[in-house]
GROMACS .gro file of C-alpha atoms in nm:
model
  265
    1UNK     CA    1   7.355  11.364   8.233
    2UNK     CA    2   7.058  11.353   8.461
    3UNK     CA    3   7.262  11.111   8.709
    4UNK     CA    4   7.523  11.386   8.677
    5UNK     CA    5   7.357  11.666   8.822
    6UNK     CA    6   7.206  11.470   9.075
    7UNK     CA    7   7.489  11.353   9.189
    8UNK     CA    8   7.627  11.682   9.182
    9UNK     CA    9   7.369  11.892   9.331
   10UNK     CA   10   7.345  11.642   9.588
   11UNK     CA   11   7.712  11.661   9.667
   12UNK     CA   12   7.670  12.070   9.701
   13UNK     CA   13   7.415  11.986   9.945
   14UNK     CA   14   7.646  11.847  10.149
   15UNK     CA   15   7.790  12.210  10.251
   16UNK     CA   16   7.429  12.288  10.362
   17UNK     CA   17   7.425  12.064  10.673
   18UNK     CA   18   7.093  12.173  10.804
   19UNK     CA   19   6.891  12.198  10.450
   20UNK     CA   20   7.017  11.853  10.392
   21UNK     CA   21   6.898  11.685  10.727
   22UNK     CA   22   6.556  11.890  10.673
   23UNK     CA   23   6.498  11.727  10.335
   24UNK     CA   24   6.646  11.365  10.484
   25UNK     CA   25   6.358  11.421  10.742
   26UNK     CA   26   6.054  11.435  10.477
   27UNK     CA   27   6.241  11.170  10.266
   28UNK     CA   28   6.250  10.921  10.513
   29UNK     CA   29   5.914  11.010  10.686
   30UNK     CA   30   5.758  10.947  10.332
   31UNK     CA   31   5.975  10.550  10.270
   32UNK     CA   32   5.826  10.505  10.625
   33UNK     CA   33   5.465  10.611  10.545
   34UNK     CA   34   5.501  10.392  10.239
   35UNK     CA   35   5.644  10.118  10.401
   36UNK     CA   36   5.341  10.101  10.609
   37UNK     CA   37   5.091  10.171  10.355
   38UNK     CA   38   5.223   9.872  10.188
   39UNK     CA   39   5.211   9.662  10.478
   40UNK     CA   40   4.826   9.747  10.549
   41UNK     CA   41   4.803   9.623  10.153
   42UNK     CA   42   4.970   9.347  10.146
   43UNK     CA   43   4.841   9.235  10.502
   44UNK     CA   44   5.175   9.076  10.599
   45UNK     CA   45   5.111   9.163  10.960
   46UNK     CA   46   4.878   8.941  11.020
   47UNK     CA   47   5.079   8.633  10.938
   48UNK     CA   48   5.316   8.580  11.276
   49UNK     CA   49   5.540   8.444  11.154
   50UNK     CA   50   5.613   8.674  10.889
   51UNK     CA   51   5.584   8.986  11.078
   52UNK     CA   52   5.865   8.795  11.292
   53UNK     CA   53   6.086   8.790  11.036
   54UNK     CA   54   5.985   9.107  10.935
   55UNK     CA   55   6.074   9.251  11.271
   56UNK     CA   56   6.432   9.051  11.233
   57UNK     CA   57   6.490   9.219  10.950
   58UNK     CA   58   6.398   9.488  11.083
   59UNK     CA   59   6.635   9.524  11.381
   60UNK     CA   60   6.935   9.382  11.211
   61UNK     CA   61   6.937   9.685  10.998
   62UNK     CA   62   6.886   9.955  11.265
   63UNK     CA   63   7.194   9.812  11.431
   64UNK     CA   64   7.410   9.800  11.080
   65UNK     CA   65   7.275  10.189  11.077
   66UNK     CA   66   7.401  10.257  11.414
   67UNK     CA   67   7.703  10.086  11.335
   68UNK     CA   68   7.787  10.302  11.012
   69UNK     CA   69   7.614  10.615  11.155
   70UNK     CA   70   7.885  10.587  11.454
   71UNK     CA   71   8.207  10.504  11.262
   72UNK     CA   72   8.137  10.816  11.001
   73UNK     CA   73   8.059  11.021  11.314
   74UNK     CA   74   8.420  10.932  11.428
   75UNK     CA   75   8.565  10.975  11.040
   76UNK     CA   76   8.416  11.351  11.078
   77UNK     CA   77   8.493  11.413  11.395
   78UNK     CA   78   8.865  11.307  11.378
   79UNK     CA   79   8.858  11.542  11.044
   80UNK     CA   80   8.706  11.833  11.226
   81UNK     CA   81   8.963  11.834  11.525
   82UNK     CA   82   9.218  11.810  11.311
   83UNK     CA   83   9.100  12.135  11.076
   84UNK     CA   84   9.105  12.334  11.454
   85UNK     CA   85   9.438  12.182  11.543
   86UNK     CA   86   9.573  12.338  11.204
   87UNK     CA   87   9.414  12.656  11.260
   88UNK     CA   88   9.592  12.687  11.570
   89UNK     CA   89   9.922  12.551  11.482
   90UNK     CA   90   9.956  12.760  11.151
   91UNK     CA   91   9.845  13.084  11.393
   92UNK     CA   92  10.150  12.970  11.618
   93UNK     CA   93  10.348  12.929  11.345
   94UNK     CA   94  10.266  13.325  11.191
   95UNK     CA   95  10.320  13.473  11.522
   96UNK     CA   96  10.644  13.275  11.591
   97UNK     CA   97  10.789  13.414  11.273
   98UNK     CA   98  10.673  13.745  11.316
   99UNK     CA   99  10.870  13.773  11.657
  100UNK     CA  100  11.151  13.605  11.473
  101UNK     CA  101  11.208  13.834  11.234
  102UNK     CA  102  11.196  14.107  11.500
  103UNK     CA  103  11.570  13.945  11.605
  104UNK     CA  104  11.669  14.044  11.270
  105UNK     CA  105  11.825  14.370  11.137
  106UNK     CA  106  11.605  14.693  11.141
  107UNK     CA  107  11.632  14.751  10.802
  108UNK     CA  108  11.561  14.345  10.707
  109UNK     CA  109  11.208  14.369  10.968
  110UNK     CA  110  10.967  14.587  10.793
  111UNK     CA  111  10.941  14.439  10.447
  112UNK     CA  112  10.883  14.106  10.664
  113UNK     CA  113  10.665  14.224  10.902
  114UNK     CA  114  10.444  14.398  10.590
  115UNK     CA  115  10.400  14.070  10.436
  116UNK     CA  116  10.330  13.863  10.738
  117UNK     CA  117  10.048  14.092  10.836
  118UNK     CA  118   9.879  14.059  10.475
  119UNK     CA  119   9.916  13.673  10.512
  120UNK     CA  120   9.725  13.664  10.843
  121UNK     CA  121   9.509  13.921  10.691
  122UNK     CA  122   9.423  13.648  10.378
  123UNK     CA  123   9.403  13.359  10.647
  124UNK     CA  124   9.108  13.578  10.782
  125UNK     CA  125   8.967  13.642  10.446
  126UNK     CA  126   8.961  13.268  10.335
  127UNK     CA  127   8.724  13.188  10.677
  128UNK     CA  128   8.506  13.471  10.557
  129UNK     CA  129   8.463  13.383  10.200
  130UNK     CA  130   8.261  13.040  10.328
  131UNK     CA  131   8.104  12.916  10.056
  132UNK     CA  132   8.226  13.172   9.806
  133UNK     CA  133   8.386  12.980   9.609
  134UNK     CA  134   8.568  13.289   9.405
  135UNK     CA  135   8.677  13.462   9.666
  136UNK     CA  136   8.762  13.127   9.902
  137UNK     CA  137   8.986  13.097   9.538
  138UNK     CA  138   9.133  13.438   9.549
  139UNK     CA  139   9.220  13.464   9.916
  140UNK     CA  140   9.413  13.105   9.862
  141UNK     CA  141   9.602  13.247   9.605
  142UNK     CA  142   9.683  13.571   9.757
  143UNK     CA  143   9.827  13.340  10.052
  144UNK     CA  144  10.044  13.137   9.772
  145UNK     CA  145  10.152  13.458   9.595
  146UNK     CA  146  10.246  13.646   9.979
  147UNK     CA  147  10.441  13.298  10.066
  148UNK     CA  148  10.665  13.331   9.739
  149UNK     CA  149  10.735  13.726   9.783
  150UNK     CA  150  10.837  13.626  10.240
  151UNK     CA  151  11.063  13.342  10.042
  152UNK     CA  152  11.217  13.557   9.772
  153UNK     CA  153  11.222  13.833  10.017
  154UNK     CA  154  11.413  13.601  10.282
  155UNK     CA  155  11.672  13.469  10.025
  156UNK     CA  156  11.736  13.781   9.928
  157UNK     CA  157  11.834  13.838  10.292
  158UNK     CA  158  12.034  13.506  10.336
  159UNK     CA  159  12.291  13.609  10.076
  160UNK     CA  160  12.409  13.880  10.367
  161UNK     CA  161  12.305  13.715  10.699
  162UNK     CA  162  12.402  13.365  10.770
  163UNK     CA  163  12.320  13.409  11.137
  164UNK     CA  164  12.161  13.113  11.376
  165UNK     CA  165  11.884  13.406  11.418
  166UNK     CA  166  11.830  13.440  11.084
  167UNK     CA  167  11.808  13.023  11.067
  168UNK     CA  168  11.558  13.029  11.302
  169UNK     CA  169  11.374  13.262  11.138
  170UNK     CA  170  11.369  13.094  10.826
  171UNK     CA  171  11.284  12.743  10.993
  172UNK     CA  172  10.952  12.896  11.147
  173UNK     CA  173  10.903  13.079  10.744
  174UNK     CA  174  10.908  12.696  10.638
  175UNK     CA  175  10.686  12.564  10.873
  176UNK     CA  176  10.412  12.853  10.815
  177UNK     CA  177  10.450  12.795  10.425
  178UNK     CA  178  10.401  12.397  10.515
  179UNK     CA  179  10.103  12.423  10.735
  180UNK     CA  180   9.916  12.596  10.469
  181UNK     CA  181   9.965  12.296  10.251
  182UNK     CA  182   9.860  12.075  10.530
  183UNK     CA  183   9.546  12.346  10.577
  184UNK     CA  184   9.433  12.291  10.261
  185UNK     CA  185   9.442  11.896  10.284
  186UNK     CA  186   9.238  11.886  10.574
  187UNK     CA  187   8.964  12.134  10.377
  188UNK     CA  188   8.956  11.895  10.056
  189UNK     CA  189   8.963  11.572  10.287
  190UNK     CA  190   8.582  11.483  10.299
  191UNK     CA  191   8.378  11.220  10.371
  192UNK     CA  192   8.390  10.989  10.047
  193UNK     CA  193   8.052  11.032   9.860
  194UNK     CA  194   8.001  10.647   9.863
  195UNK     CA  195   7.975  10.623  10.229
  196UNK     CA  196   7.694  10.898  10.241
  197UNK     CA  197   7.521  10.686  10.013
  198UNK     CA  198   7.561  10.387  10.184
  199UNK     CA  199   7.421  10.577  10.500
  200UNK     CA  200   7.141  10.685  10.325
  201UNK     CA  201   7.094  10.364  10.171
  202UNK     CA  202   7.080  10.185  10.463
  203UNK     CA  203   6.868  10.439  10.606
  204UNK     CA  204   6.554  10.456  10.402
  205UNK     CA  205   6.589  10.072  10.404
  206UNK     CA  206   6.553  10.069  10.748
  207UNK     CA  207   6.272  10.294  10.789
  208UNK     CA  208   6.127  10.118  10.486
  209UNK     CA  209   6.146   9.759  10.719
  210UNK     CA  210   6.025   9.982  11.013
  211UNK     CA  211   5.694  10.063  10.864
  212UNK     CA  212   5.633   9.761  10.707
  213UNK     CA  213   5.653   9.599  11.036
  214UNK     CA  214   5.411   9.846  11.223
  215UNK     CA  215   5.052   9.702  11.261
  216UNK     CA  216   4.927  10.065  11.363
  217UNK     CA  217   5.016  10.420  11.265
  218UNK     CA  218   5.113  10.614  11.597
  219UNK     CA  219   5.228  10.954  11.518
  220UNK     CA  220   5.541  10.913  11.763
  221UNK     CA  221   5.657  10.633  11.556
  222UNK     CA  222   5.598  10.815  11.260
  223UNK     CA  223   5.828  11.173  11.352
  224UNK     CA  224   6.079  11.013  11.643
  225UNK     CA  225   6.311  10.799  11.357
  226UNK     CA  226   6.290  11.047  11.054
  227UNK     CA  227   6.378  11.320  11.308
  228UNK     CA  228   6.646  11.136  11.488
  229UNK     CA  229   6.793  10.979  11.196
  230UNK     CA  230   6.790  11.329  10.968
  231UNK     CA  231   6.903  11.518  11.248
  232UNK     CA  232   7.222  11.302  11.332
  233UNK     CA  233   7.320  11.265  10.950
  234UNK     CA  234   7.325  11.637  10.957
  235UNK     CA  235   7.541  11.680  11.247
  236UNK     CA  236   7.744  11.441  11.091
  237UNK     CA  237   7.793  11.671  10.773
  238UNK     CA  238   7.823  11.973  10.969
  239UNK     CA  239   8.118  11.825  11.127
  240UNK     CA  240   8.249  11.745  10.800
  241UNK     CA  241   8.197  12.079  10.620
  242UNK     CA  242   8.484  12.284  10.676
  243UNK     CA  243   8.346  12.626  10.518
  244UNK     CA  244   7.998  12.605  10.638
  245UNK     CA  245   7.726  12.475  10.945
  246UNK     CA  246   7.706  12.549  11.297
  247UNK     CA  247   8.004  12.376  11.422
  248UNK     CA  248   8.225  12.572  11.203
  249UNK     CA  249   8.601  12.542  11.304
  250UNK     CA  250   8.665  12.802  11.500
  251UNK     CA  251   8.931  13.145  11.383
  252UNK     CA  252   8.934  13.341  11.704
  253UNK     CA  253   9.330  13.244  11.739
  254UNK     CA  254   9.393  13.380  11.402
  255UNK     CA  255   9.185  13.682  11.467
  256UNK     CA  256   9.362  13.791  11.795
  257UNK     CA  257   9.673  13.720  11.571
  258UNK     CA  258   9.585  13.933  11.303
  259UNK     CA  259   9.472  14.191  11.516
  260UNK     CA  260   9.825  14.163  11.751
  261UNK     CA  261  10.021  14.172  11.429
  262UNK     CA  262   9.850  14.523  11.313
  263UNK     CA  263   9.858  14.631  11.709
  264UNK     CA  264  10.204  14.598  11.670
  265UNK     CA  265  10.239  14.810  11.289
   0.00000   0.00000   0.00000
C-alpha cells in the first residue's frame, strides 16, 4: 500500500514540473553529500588506484545519464510538437467546417453554426481546466456530447441534400470529430513511468560515484550537478505535461477561432 501511494503521488508530481526538479535538486545534493561523507570514512581516496577506478566509474555513468537524459528529451519533445500540431490542425479543421456549412442552405446553417461555436467554446474550456481534473472531465464530454448532436444534426440534413457541398461539409465534420480522438491520444501519451525511474536511478547513482570520488568539498561541485541535473529533468517533464508547466502548448489559434466564430454570430 505504502509502495502504492508513492508511486502514485510521485506520478502526480510529474504534472508539477518545477516542484519536482526543486525536490530532485535537494535529493541529489543530499546522495552527493553522502557520497562524499562516505568517502572521507572509508578513506578510499587515498588509495590511487582505487580512486581511479572510482573516477571510471564515475564517468561511465555521467555519459549513460547524458545518453538517457538526451533520448527522453527527444521522446518529450517529439510528444510536445505533436500536441501543438493537433491544436492547430483540429482549429483548421473547426473553422473549415464552419465556412462549409455557410455553402449550405439558410435554414440548414444556424443550428450548425450554434453547435460549432459551443465546440470551440469547450476546446477553450478543456485548456483552462489544467489540472482540474473534473472539469478537464466535463469539458471532454461536453465536446463528445456537441460531436453526436453536429452528427445527428448533419444526417438529419443528408436525408434532403445529397449535394458535393454538403459532402464536403460533412468530410471536414469527420475530420474535426477525428482529430479530437487523436487530441486526446497525444494528452494520455506520456513518458512511461519506468524510464523516469531509470533517469532518476541513474542519476542519484551518478552523483552518488561523483562524491565518492571527490577528495575535497568545493561548494561549486556541490550545487553545479544537483542544479543542472534537477533543472534539465524538469524541463524534460514540462515538455511532457500537456495540462501544466511553462512550456504549455500553446491555444492562441483556437482562441482567435473561437473568438472569429462568435465575431461572426
Amino acid at each position: 500500500m505504502g509502495t502504492t501511494r508513492g508511486i502514485d503521488s510521485f506520478v502526480a508530481l510529474l504534472d508539477y514540473p518545477w516542484l519536482l526538479g526543486a525536490g530532485l535538486f535537494f535529493l541529489i545534493f543530499a546522495v552527493l553529500e553522502a557520497g562524499y561523507r562516505l568517502a572521507l570514512r572509508t578513506r578510499v581516496n587515498s588509495d590511487h588506484e582505487k580512486h581511479e577506478q572510482i573516477l571510471s566509474i564515475r564517468d561511465a555513468l555521467l555519459v549513460l545519464l547524458s545518453f538517457v537524459l538526451g533520448f527522453t528529451f527527444a521522446m518529450a519533445l517529439s510528444r510536445y510538437d505533436l500536441r501543438c500540431d493537433l491544436i492547430v490542425n483540429e482549429a483548421n479543421a473547426i473553422s473549415a467546417t464552419s465556412l462549409r456549412v455557410r455553402m449550405l442552405q439558410e435554414v440548414q446553417q444556424a443550428e450548425l453554426l450554434d453547435l460549432l461555436r459551443q465546440y470551440a467554446d469547450s476546446r477553450m474550456e478543456l485548456y483552462n481546466a489544467g489540472l482540474d481534473a473534473p472539469r478537464r472531465q466535463a469539458a471532454l464530454d461536453r465536446a463528445k456530447q456537441l460531436q453526436n448532436q453536429m452528427w445527428d444534426t448533419s444526417v438529419t440534413i443528408s436525408q434532403q441534400d445529397r449535394s458535393s457541398v454538403f459532402a464536403e461539409f460533412m468530410h471536414s465534420l469527420n475530420e474535426t470529430i477525428g482529430l479530437d480522438v487523436k487530441r486526446r491520444a497525444a494528452m494520455e501519451n506520456r513518458i512511461p513511468l519506468v524510464i523516469w525511474c531509470l533517469i532518476i536511478f541513474i542519476a542519484l547513482l551518478s552523483v552518488f560515484a561523483a562524491g565518492y570520488s571527490l577528495h575535497k568539498r568545493f561548494w561549486f561541485a556541490a550545487v553545479a550537478l544537483p542544479l543542472t541535473l534537477s533543472v534539465v529533468i524538469a524541463m524534460i517533464a514540462d515538455l511532457d505535461a500537456p495540462s501544466s508547466g511553462f512550456t504549455g502548448t500553446g491555444h492562441e489559434t483556437t482562441l482567435r477561432l473561437q473568438q472569429d466564430l462568435h465575431r461572426n454570430h
